[in-house]
Short mmCIF file of C-alpha atoms in Angstrom, two decimals:
data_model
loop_
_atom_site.label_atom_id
_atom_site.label_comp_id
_atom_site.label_asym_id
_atom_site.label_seq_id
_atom_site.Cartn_x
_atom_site.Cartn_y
_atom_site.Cartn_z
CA UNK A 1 -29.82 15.83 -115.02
CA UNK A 2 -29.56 14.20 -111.56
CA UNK A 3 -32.26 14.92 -109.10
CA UNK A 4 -30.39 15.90 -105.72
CA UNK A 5 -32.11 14.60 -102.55
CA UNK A 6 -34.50 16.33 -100.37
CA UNK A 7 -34.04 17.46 -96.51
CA UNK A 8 -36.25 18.12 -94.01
CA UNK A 9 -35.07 20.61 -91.33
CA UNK A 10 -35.71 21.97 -88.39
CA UNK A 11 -34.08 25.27 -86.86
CA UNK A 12 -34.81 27.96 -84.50
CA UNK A 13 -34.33 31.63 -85.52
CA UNK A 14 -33.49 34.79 -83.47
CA UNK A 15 -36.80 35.41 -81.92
CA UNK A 16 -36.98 31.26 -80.60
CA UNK A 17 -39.68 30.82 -83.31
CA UNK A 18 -39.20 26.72 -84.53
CA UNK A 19 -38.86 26.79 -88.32
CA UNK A 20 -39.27 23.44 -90.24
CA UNK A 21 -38.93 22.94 -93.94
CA UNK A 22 -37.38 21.23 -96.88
CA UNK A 23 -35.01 21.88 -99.18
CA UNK A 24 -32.77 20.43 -102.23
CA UNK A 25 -29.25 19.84 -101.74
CA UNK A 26 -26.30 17.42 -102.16
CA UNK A 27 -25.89 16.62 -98.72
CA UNK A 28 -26.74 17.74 -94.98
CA UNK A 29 -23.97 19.76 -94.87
CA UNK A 30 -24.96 21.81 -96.93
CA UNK A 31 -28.20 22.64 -96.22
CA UNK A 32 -26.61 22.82 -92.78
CA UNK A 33 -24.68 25.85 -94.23
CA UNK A 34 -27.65 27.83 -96.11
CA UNK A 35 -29.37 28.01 -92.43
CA UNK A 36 -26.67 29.01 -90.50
CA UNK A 37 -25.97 32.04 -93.39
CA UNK A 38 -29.69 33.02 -92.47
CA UNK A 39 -28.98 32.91 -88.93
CA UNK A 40 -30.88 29.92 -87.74
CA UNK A 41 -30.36 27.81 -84.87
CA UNK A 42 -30.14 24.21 -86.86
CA UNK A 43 -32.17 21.18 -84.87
CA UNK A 44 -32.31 18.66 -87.16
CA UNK A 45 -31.81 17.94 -90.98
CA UNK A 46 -32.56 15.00 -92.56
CA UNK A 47 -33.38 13.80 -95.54
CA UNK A 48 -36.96 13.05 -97.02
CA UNK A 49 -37.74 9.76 -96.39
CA UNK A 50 -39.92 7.22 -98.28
CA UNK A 51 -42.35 4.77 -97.22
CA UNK A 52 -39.77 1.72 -97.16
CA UNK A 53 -37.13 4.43 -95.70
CA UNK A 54 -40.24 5.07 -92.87
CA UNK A 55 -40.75 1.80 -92.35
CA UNK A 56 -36.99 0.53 -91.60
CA UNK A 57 -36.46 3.43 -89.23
CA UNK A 58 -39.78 2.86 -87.44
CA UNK A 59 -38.46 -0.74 -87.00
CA UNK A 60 -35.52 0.41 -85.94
CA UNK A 61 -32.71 -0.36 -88.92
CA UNK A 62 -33.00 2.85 -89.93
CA UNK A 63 -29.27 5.36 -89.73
CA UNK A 64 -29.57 6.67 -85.87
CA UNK A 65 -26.23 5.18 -83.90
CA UNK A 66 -27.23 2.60 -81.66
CA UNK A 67 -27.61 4.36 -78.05
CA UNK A 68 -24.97 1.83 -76.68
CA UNK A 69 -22.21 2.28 -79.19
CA UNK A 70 -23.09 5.94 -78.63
CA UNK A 71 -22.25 6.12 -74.89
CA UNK A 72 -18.80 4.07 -75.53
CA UNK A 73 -18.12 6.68 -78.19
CA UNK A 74 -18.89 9.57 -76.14
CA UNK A 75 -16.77 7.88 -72.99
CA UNK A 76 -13.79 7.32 -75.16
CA UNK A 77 -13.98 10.99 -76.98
CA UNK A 78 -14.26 12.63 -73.50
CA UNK A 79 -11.20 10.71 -72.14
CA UNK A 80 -9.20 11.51 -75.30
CA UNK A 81 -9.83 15.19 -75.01
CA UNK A 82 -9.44 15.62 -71.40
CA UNK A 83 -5.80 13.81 -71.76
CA UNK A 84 -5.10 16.49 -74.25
CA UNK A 85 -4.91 14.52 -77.30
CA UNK A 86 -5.49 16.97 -80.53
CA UNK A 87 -8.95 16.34 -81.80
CA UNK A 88 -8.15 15.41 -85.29
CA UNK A 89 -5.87 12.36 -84.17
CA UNK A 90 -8.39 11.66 -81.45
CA UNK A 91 -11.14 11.38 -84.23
CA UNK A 92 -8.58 9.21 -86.56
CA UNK A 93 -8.23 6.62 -83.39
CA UNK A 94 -11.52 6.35 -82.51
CA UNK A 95 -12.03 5.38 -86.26
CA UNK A 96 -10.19 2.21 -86.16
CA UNK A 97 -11.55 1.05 -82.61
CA UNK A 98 -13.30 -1.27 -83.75
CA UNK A 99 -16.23 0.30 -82.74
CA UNK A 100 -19.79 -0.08 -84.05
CA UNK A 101 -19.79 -0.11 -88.22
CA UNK A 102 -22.24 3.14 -88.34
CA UNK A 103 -19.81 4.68 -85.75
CA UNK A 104 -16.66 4.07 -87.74
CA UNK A 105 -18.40 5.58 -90.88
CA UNK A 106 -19.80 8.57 -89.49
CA UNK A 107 -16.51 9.34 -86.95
CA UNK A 108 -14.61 9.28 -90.09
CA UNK A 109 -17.36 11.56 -91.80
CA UNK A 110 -17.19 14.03 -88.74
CA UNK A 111 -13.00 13.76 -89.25
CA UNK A 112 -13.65 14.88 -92.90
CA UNK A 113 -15.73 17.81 -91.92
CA UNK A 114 -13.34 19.26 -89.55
CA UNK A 115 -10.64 19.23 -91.69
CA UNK A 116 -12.49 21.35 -94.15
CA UNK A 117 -13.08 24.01 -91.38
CA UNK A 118 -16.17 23.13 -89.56
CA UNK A 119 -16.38 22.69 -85.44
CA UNK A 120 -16.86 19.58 -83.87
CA UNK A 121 -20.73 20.60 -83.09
CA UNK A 122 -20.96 21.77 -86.76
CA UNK A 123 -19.82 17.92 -87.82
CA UNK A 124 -21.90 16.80 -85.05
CA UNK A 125 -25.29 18.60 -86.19
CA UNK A 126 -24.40 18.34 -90.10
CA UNK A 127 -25.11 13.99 -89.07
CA UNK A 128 -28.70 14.80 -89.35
CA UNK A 129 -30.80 12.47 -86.85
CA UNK A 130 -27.67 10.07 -86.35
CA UNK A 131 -26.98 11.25 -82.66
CA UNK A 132 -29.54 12.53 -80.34
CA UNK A 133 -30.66 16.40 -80.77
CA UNK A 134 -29.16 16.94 -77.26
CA UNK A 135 -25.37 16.54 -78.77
CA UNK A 136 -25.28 19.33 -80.99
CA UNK A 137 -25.93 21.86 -78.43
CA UNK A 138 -23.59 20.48 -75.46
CA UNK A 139 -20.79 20.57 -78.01
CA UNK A 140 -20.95 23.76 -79.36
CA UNK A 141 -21.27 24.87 -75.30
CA UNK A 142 -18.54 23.12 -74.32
CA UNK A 143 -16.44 24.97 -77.41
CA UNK A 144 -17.79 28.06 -76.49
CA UNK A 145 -16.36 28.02 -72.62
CA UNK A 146 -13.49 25.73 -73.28
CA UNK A 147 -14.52 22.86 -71.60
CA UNK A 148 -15.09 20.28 -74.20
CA UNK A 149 -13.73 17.56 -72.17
CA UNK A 150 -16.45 18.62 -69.40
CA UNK A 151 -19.16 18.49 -71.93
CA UNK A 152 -18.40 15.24 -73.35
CA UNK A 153 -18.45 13.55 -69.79
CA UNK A 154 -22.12 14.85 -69.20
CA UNK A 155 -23.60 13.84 -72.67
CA UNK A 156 -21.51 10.34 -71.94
CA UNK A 157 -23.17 10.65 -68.14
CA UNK A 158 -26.87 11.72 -70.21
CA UNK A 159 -26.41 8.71 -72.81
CA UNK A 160 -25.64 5.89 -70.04
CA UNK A 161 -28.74 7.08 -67.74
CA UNK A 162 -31.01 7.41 -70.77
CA UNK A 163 -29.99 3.99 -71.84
CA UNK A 164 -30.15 2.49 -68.49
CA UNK A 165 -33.66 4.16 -68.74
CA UNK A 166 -34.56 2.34 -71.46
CA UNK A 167 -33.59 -1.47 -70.85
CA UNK A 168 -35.91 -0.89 -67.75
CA UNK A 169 -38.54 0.24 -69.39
CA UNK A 170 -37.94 -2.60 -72.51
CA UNK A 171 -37.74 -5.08 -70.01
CA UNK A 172 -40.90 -4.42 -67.88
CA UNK A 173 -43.10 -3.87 -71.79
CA UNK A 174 -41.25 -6.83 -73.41
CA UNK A 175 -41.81 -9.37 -70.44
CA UNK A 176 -45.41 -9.79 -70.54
CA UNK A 177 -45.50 -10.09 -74.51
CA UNK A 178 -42.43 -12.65 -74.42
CA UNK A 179 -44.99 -14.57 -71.74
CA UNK A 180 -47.79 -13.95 -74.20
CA UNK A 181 -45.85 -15.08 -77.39
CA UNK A 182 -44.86 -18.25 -75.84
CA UNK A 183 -48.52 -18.87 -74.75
CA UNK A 184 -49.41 -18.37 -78.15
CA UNK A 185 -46.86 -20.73 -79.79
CA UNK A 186 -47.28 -23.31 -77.33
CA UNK A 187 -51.09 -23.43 -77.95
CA UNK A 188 -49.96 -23.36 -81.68
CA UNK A 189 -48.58 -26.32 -81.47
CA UNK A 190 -51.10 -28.31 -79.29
CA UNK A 191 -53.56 -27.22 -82.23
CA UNK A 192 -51.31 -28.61 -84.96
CA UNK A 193 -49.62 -32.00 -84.04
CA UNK A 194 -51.51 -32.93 -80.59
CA UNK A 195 -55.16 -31.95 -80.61
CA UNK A 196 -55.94 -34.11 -83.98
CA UNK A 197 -54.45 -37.32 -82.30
CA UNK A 198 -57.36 -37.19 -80.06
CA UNK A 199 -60.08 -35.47 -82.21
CA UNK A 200 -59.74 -38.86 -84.48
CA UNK A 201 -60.04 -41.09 -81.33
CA UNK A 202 -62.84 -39.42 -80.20
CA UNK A 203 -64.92 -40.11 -83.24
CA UNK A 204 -64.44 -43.35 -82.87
CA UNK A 205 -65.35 -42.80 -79.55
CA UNK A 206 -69.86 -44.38 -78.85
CA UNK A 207 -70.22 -41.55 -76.61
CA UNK A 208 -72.18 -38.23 -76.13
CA UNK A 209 -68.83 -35.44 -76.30
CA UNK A 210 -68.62 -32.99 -73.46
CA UNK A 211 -69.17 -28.97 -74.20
CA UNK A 212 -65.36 -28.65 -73.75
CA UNK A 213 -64.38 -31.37 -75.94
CA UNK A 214 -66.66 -30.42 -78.94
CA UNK A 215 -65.46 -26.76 -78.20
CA UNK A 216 -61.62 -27.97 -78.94
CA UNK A 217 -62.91 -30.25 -81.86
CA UNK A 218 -64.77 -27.17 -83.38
CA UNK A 219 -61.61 -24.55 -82.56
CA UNK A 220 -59.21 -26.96 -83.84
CA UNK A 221 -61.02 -28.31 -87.07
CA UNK A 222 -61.22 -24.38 -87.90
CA UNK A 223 -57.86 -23.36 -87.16
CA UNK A 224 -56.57 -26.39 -89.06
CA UNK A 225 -58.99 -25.34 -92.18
CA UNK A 226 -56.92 -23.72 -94.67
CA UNK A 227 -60.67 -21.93 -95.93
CA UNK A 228 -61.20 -20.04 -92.71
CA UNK A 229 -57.35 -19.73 -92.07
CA UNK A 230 -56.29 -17.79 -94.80
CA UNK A 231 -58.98 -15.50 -94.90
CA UNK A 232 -58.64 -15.00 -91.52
CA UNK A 233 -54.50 -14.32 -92.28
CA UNK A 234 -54.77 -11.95 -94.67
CA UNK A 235 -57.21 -10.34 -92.61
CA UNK A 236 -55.26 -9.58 -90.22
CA UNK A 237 -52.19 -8.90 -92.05
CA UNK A 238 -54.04 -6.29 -94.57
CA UNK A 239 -55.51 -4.89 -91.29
CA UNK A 240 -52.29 -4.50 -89.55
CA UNK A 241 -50.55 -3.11 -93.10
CA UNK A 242 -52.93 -0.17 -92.96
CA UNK A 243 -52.72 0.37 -89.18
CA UNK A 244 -49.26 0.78 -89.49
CA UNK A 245 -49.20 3.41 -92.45
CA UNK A 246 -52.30 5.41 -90.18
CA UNK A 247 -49.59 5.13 -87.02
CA UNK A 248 -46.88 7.15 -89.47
CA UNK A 249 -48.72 9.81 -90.20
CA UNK A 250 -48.92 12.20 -87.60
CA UNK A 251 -52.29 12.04 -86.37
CA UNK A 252 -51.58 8.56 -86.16
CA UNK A 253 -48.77 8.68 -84.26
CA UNK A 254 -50.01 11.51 -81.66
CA UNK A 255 -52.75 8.95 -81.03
CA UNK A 256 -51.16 6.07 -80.50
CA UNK A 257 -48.66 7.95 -78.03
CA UNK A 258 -52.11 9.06 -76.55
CA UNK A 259 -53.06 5.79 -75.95
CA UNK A 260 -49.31 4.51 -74.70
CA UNK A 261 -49.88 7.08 -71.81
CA UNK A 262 -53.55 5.90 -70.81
CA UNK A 263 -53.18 2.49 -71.32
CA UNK A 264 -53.97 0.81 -67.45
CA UNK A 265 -50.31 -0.02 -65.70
CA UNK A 266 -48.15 0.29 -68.55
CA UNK A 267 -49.21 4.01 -69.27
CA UNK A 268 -47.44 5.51 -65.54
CA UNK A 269 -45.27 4.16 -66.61
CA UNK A 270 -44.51 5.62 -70.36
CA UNK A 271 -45.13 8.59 -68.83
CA UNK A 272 -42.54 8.34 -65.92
CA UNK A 273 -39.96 7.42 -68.38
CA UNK A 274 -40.79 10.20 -70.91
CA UNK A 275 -40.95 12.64 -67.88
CA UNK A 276 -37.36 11.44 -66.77
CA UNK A 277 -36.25 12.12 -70.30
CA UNK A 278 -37.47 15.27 -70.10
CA UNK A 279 -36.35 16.07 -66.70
CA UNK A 280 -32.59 14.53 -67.24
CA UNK A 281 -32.58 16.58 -70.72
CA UNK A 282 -33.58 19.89 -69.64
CA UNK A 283 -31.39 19.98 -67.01
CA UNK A 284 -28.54 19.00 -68.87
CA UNK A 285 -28.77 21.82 -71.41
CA UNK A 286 -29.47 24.52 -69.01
CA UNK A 287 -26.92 23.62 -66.73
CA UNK A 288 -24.38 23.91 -69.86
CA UNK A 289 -25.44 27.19 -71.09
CA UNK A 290 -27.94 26.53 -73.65
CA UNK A 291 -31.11 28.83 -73.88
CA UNK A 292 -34.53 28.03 -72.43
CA UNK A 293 -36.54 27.83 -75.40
CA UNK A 294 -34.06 25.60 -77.45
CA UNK A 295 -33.36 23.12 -74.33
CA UNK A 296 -37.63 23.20 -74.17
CA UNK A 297 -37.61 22.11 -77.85
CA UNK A 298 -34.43 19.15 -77.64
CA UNK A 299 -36.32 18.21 -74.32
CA UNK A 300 -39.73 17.70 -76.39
CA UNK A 301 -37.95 15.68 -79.03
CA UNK A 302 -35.93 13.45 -76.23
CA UNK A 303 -39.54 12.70 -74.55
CA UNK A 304 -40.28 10.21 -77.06
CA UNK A 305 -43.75 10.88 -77.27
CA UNK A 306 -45.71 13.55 -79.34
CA UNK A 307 -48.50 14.21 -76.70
CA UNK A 308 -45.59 15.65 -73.99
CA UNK A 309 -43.93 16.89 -77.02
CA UNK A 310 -46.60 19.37 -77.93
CA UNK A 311 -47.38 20.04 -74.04
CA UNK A 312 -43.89 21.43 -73.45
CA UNK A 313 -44.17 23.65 -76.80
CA UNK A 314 -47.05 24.82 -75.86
CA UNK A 315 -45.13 25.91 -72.72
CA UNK A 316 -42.51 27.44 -75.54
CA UNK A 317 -44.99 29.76 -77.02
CA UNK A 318 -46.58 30.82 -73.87
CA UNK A 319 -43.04 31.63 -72.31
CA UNK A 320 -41.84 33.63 -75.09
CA UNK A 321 -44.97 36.11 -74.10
CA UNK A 322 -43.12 36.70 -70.55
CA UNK A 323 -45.25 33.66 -69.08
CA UNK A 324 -43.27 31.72 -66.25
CA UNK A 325 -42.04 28.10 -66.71
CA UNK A 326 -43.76 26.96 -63.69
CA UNK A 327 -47.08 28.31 -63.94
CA UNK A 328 -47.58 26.99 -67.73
CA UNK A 329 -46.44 23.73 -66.38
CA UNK A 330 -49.34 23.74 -64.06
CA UNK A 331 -51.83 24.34 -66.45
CA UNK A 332 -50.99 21.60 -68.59
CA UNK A 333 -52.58 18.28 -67.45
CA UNK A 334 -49.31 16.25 -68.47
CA UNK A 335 -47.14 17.24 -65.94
CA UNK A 336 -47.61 16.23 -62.24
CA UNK A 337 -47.80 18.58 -59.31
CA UNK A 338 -44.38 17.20 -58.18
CA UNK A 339 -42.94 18.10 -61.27
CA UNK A 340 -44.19 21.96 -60.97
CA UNK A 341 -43.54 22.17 -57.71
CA UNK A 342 -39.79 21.45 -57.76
CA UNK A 343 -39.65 23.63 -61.00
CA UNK A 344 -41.32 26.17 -58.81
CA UNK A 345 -38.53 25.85 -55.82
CA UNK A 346 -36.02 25.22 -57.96
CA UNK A 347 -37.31 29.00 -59.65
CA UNK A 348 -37.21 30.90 -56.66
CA UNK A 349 -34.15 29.38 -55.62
CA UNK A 350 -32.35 30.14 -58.94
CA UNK A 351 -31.71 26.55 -59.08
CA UNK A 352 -33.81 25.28 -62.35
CA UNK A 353 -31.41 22.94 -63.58
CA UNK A 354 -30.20 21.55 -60.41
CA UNK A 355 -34.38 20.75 -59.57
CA UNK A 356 -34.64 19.02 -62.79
CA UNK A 357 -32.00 16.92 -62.28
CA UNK A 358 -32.80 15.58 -59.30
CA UNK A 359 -36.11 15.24 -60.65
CA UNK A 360 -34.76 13.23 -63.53
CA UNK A 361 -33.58 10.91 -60.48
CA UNK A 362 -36.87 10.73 -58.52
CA UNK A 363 -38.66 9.36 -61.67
CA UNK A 364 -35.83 7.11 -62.75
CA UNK A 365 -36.30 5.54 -58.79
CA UNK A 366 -40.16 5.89 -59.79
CA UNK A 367 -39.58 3.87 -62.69
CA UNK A 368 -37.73 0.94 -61.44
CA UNK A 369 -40.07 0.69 -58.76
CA UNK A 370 -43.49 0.85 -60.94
CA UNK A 371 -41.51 -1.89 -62.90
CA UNK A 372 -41.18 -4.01 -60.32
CA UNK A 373 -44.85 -3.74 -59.33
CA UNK A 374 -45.88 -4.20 -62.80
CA UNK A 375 -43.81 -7.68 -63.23
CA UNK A 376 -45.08 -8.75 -59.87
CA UNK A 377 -48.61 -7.97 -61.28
CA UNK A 378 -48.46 -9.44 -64.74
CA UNK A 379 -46.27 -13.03 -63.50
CA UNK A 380 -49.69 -13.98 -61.67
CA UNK A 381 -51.77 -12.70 -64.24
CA UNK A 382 -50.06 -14.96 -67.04
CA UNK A 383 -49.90 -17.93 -64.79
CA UNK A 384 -53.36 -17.85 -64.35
CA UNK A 385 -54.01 -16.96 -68.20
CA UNK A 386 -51.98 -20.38 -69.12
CA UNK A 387 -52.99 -22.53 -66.23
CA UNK A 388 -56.74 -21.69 -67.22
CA UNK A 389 -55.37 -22.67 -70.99
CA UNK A 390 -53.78 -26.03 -69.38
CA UNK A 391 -56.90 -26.88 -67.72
CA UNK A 392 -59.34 -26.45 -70.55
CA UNK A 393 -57.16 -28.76 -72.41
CA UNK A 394 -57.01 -31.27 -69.78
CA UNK A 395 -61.40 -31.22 -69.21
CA UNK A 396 -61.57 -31.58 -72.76
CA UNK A 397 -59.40 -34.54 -73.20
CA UNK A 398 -59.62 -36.59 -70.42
CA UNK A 399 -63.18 -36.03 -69.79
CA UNK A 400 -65.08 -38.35 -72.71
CA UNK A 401 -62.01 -40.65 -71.90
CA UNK A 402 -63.37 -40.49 -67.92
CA UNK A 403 -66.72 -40.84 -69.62
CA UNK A 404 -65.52 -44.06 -71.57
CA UNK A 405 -63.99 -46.19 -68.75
CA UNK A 406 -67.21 -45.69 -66.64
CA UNK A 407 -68.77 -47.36 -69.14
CA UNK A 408 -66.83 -50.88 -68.16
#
């Protein structure tokens, strides 16, 4: 008998309580379809991974759409709609595009599913963890009120600030491990092919060696040394093969997310960006309808990081006792007192989402100008790192050679 798959879901029944479980079916859809018949609010289904399947998302190969082809998607689907095209045939064209391979395939998925009765956010959700949690929900609002066409503009607005979000933040963490990397190689390659030119003139050499010199003689000779080296290799590689299974379990992952938001410089600035996530997200779904407690949940998931993940559901529980947004906000030690104080305006003002929007903006401005301090910071920092690298080289080579002429 064949063994059908596994899913892992997420859903939200009538009293806000989050649900997660698994269950055997054929595909997502279906499973999609057992928790809507019991009346829950679907979040995510996917299906059960293993450790390789772990491993290639966490790497990022795994079967999410690539942000990028995501927002062209969303553009061209909003444009279609608006200029009245019938959904099915708007679907069918987006198909042959051209677009993205893993956008083709699942459009023409979606297509499928709506001609066998489900809605657009029913073929949307039924994708499992392809799109981002927020798509779902803006869908099935826009549906509801009749303003797909509206809807699809502010996911394709949400997608292009969240990605614009995210090259900043890749390109102020990438730079200085780029900078590092080449470091790395360069010395690398001094070890290898250089160095041993001059470690074999230098025993030839009727002179007493420097501390420098026999320090490069001694760090090359054991670098070179295939006994330490591959000792040392498998060392590390062992050591970083059970590092990364600790960092997929969840303790493992809450920790290192921990450390991402304490971590000197780089940590504001994690946290800016998962606060402008938050910020842009929540905003979003409120101002299109959706209820409080599920935006709080998507908003979580969109932070990217399990430590403001749990904060804001922590805020979840507390609200669904009658607490107010604001004040749980202000008790937790993850959200800054600008943050709680334009929740708090925005409150009395009846004006939540428009607050969190603009406080979406503030920390986007925040983060582009931390990231500019940070790469100001780091250039002089690596300069110095390989200058000091250049100039260790140079005592140690030149300095018995120094040594050697002043003996003529």
């Amino acid at each position: 008998m064949l063994r059908m798959p596994t899913f892992v879901f997420e859903a939200i029944d009538q009293t806000g309580q989050v649900l997660r479980g698994a269950e055997s079916a054929r595909d997502l859809g279906e499973v999609a379809d057992r928790l809507r018949l019991r009346g829950l609010t679907v979040l995510d289904v996917r299906e059960k991974q293993n450790l390789r399947s772990r491993l290639v998302e966490s790497l990022g190969y795994g079967d999410r759409i690539p942000l990028y082809s995501t927002v062209v998607m969303m553009r061209q689907l909003a444009t279609m709609v608006r200029a009245g095209v019938p959904l099915g045939r708007t679907l069918d064209c987006l198909t042959h595009q051209g677009l993205d391979s893993k956008v083709e395939a699942t459009l023409f998925e979606i297509h499928k599913e709506i001609q066998t009765g489900f809605t657009l956010a029913q073929a949307f959700e039924n994708q499992g963890g392809k799109f981002p949690e927020i798509t779902a929900p803006l869908i099935k609002a826009g549906e509801m009120s009749g303003h797909l066409d509206e809807m699809l503009d502010r996911l394709a607005i949400y997608f292009e600030k969240d990605l614009a979000l995210r090259r900043s933040w890749q390109q102020a963490s990438l730079y200085p491990f780029v900078v590092f990397g080449v470091c790395c190689f360069v010395t690398l390659g001094l070890v290898t092919y250089v160095f041993p030119i001059f470690i074999e003139m230098f025993r030839g050499l009727d002179v007493n060696l420097p501390v420098f010199t026999r320090a490069l003689i001694t760090a090359t000779e054991t670098i070179r040394n295939p006994i330490v080296l591959l000792p040392v290799l498998f060392g590390i590689l062992t050591g970083a093969g059970f590092l990364w299974q600790y960092l997929l379990t969840p303790v493992g992952r809450r920790q290192w997310d921990w450390l991402r938001l304490e971590v000197p410089y780089l940590g504001p600035l994690a946290r800016k960006v998962a606060l402008s996530r938050v910020a842009r997200t929540l905003g979003t779904l409120l101002s299109s309808g959706v209820p409080m407690l599920s935006s709080l949940r998507i908003a979580g998931t969109a932070s990217g990081n399990w430590i403001i993940r749990d904060a804001i559901e922590r805020v979840s529980s507390q609200m669904k006792k009658g607490e107010k947004f604001s004040d749980q906000l202000g008790l937790s030690e993850i959200f800054p007192a600008v943050f709680v104080q334009m929740v708090q305006a925005g409150e009395e003002a009846g004006e939540v989402n428009v607050m969190l929007h603009r406080l979406g903006d503030f920390f986007e401005e925040e983060v582009q100008l931390a990231m500019v301090a940070f790469t100001s910071l780091i250039e002089p920092v690596m300069i110095a790192c390989m200058g000091s690298l250049v100039l260790f080289v140079l005592v140690a080579v030149f300095q018995p050679i120094s040594q050697l002429m002043a003996l003529f």
